[in-house]
């Protein structure tokens, strides 16, 4: 049993209460992994916020570089 537990910590466990970076089908609290059966749909909001945040970051330096290049 000890060996199986140590392996489960390194392998994606099907029933993990707190998944960190492993895709678990039944995760109660999804952090960064898309879980099909998640009670809190935060995985859907995360990519959207990340995309919006990354796009705003990429737009800011571009806008600052335009007037600098024109001037």
JSON list of C-alpha atoms in Angstrom, two decimals:
[
{"chain": "A", "resi": 1, "resn": "UNK", "atom": "CA", "xyz": [0.00, 0.00, 0.00]},
{"chain": "A", "resi": 2, "resn": "UNK", "atom": "CA", "xyz": [2.85, 2.37, 0.78]},
{"chain": "A", "resi": 3, "resn": "UNK", "atom": "CA", "xyz": [4.33, 1.84, -2.67]},
{"chain": "A", "resi": 4, "resn": "UNK", "atom": "CA", "xyz": [0.98, 2.52, -4.37]},
{"chain": "A", "resi": 5, "resn": "UNK", "atom": "CA", "xyz": [0.55, 5.70, -2.35]},
{"chain": "A", "resi": 6, "resn": "UNK", "atom": "CA", "xyz": [3.98, 6.99, -3.31]},
{"chain": "A", "resi": 7, "resn": "UNK", "atom": "CA", "xyz": [3.24, 6.25, -6.95]},
{"chain": "A", "resi": 8, "resn": "UNK", "atom": "CA", "xyz": [-0.14, 7.97, -6.75]},
{"chain": "A", "resi": 9, "resn": "UNK", "atom": "CA", "xyz": [1.53, 11.19, -5.62]},
{"chain": "A", "resi": 10, "resn": "UNK", "atom": "CA", "xyz": [3.57, 11.27, -8.84]},
{"chain": "A", "resi": 11, "resn": "UNK", "atom": "CA", "xyz": [0.87, 9.96, -11.15]},
{"chain": "A", "resi": 12, "resn": "UNK", "atom": "CA", "xyz": [-2.52, 11.55, -12.02]},
{"chain": "A", "resi": 13, "resn": "UNK", "atom": "CA", "xyz": [-4.90, 10.15, -9.41]},
{"chain": "A", "resi": 14, "resn": "UNK", "atom": "CA", "xyz": [-8.55, 9.74, -10.52]},
{"chain": "A", "resi": 15, "resn": "UNK", "atom": "CA", "xyz": [-9.88, 10.85, -7.13]},
{"chain": "A", "resi": 16, "resn": "UNK", "atom": "CA", "xyz": [-7.70, 13.68, -5.87]},
{"chain": "A", "resi": 17, "resn": "UNK", "atom": "CA", "xyz": [-9.22, 16.26, -3.54]},
{"chain": "A", "resi": 18, "resn": "UNK", "atom": "CA", "xyz": [-6.64, 18.92, -4.36]},
{"chain": "A", "resi": 19, "resn": "UNK", "atom": "CA", "xyz": [-5.03, 18.55, -7.81]},
{"chain": "A", "resi": 20, "resn": "UNK", "atom": "CA", "xyz": [-1.96, 20.66, -8.42]},
{"chain": "A", "resi": 21, "resn": "UNK", "atom": "CA", "xyz": [-0.81, 19.96, -11.97]},
{"chain": "A", "resi": 22, "resn": "UNK", "atom": "CA", "xyz": [-2.33, 16.56, -12.71]},
{"chain": "A", "resi": 23, "resn": "UNK", "atom": "CA", "xyz": [-5.59, 16.20, -14.69]},
{"chain": "A", "resi": 24, "resn": "UNK", "atom": "CA", "xyz": [-8.07, 14.58, -12.31]},
{"chain": "A", "resi": 25, "resn": "UNK", "atom": "CA", "xyz": [-11.53, 13.63, -13.66]},
{"chain": "A", "resi": 26, "resn": "UNK", "atom": "CA", "xyz": [-13.19, 14.18, -10.28]},
{"chain": "A", "resi": 27, "resn": "UNK", "atom": "CA", "xyz": [-11.54, 17.18, -8.67]},
{"chain": "A", "resi": 28, "resn": "UNK", "atom": "CA", "xyz": [-13.47, 19.29, -6.18]},
{"chain": "A", "resi": 29, "resn": "UNK", "atom": "CA", "xyz": [-11.10, 22.23, -6.54]},
{"chain": "A", "resi": 30, "resn": "UNK", "atom": "CA", "xyz": [-9.55, 22.55, -10.02]},
{"chain": "A", "resi": 31, "resn": "UNK", "atom": "CA", "xyz": [-6.57, 24.89, -10.08]},
{"chain": "A", "resi": 32, "resn": "UNK", "atom": "CA", "xyz": [-4.98, 24.74, -13.53]},
{"chain": "A", "resi": 33, "resn": "UNK", "atom": "CA", "xyz": [-6.35, 21.50, -14.96]},
{"chain": "A", "resi": 34, "resn": "UNK", "atom": "CA", "xyz": [-9.58, 21.13, -16.99]},
{"chain": "A", "resi": 35, "resn": "UNK", "atom": "CA", "xyz": [-11.77, 18.78, -14.95]},
{"chain": "A", "resi": 36, "resn": "UNK", "atom": "CA", "xyz": [-14.96, 17.44, -16.60]},
{"chain": "A", "resi": 37, "resn": "UNK", "atom": "CA", "xyz": [-16.79, 17.17, -13.27]},
{"chain": "A", "resi": 38, "resn": "UNK", "atom": "CA", "xyz": [-15.77, 20.19, -11.24]},
{"chain": "A", "resi": 39, "resn": "UNK", "atom": "CA", "xyz": [-18.14, 21.67, -8.65]},
{"chain": "A", "resi": 40, "resn": "UNK", "atom": "CA", "xyz": [-16.62, 25.12, -9.12]},
{"chain": "A", "resi": 41, "resn": "UNK", "atom": "CA", "xyz": [-16.11, 26.09, -12.80]},
{"chain": "A", "resi": 42, "resn": "UNK", "atom": "CA", "xyz": [-12.99, 28.13, -12.12]},
{"chain": "A", "resi": 43, "resn": "UNK", "atom": "CA", "xyz": [-11.08, 26.32, -14.86]},
{"chain": "A", "resi": 44, "resn": "UNK", "atom": "CA", "xyz": [-13.32, 28.07, -17.41]},
{"chain": "A", "resi": 45, "resn": "UNK", "atom": "CA", "xyz": [-12.68, 31.49, -15.92]},
{"chain": "A", "resi": 46, "resn": "UNK", "atom": "CA", "xyz": [-8.93, 30.99, -15.57]},
{"chain": "A", "resi": 47, "resn": "UNK", "atom": "CA", "xyz": [-8.03, 30.69, -19.28]},
{"chain": "A", "resi": 48, "resn": "UNK", "atom": "CA", "xyz": [-10.28, 33.64, -20.14]},
{"chain": "A", "resi": 49, "resn": "UNK", "atom": "CA", "xyz": [-8.69, 35.88, -17.52]},
{"chain": "A", "resi": 50, "resn": "UNK", "atom": "CA", "xyz": [-5.22, 34.68, -18.48]},
{"chain": "A", "resi": 51, "resn": "UNK", "atom": "CA", "xyz": [-5.85, 35.42, -22.17]},
{"chain": "A", "resi": 52, "resn": "UNK", "atom": "CA", "xyz": [-7.25, 38.86, -21.39]},
{"chain": "A", "resi": 53, "resn": "UNK", "atom": "CA", "xyz": [-4.38, 39.59, -19.03]},
{"chain": "A", "resi": 54, "resn": "UNK", "atom": "CA", "xyz": [-1.75, 38.43, -21.50]},
{"chain": "A", "resi": 55, "resn": "UNK", "atom": "CA", "xyz": [-3.35, 40.37, -24.33]},
{"chain": "A", "resi": 56, "resn": "UNK", "atom": "CA", "xyz": [-3.41, 43.54, -22.23]},
{"chain": "A", "resi": 57, "resn": "UNK", "atom": "CA", "xyz": [0.24, 43.04, -21.35]},
{"chain": "A", "resi": 58, "resn": "UNK", "atom": "CA", "xyz": [1.18, 42.56, -24.98]},
{"chain": "A", "resi": 59, "resn": "UNK", "atom": "CA", "xyz": [-0.81, 45.65, -25.99]},
{"chain": "A", "resi": 60, "resn": "UNK", "atom": "CA", "xyz": [0.72, 47.95, -23.37]},
{"chain": "A", "resi": 61, "resn": "UNK", "atom": "CA", "xyz": [4.35, 47.69, -24.53]},
{"chain": "A", "resi": 62, "resn": "UNK", "atom": "CA", "xyz": [3.21, 47.99, -28.16]},
{"chain": "A", "resi": 63, "resn": "UNK", "atom": "CA", "xyz": [1.30, 51.21, -27.46]},
{"chain": "A", "resi": 64, "resn": "UNK", "atom": "CA", "xyz": [4.26, 52.63, -25.57]},
{"chain": "A", "resi": 65, "resn": "UNK", "atom": "CA", "xyz": [6.63, 51.67, -28.38]},
{"chain": "A", "resi": 66, "resn": "UNK", "atom": "CA", "xyz": [4.54, 53.32, -31.11]},
{"chain": "A", "resi": 67, "resn": "UNK", "atom": "CA", "xyz": [4.87, 56.96, -29.89]},
{"chain": "A", "resi": 68, "resn": "UNK", "atom": "CA", "xyz": [8.53, 56.33, -29.11]},
{"chain": "A", "resi": 69, "resn": "UNK", "atom": "CA", "xyz": [9.17, 55.14, -32.64]},
{"chain": "A", "resi": 70, "resn": "UNK", "atom": "CA", "xyz": [7.15, 57.98, -34.16]},
{"chain": "A", "resi": 71, "resn": "UNK", "atom": "CA", "xyz": [8.93, 60.58, -32.06]}
]
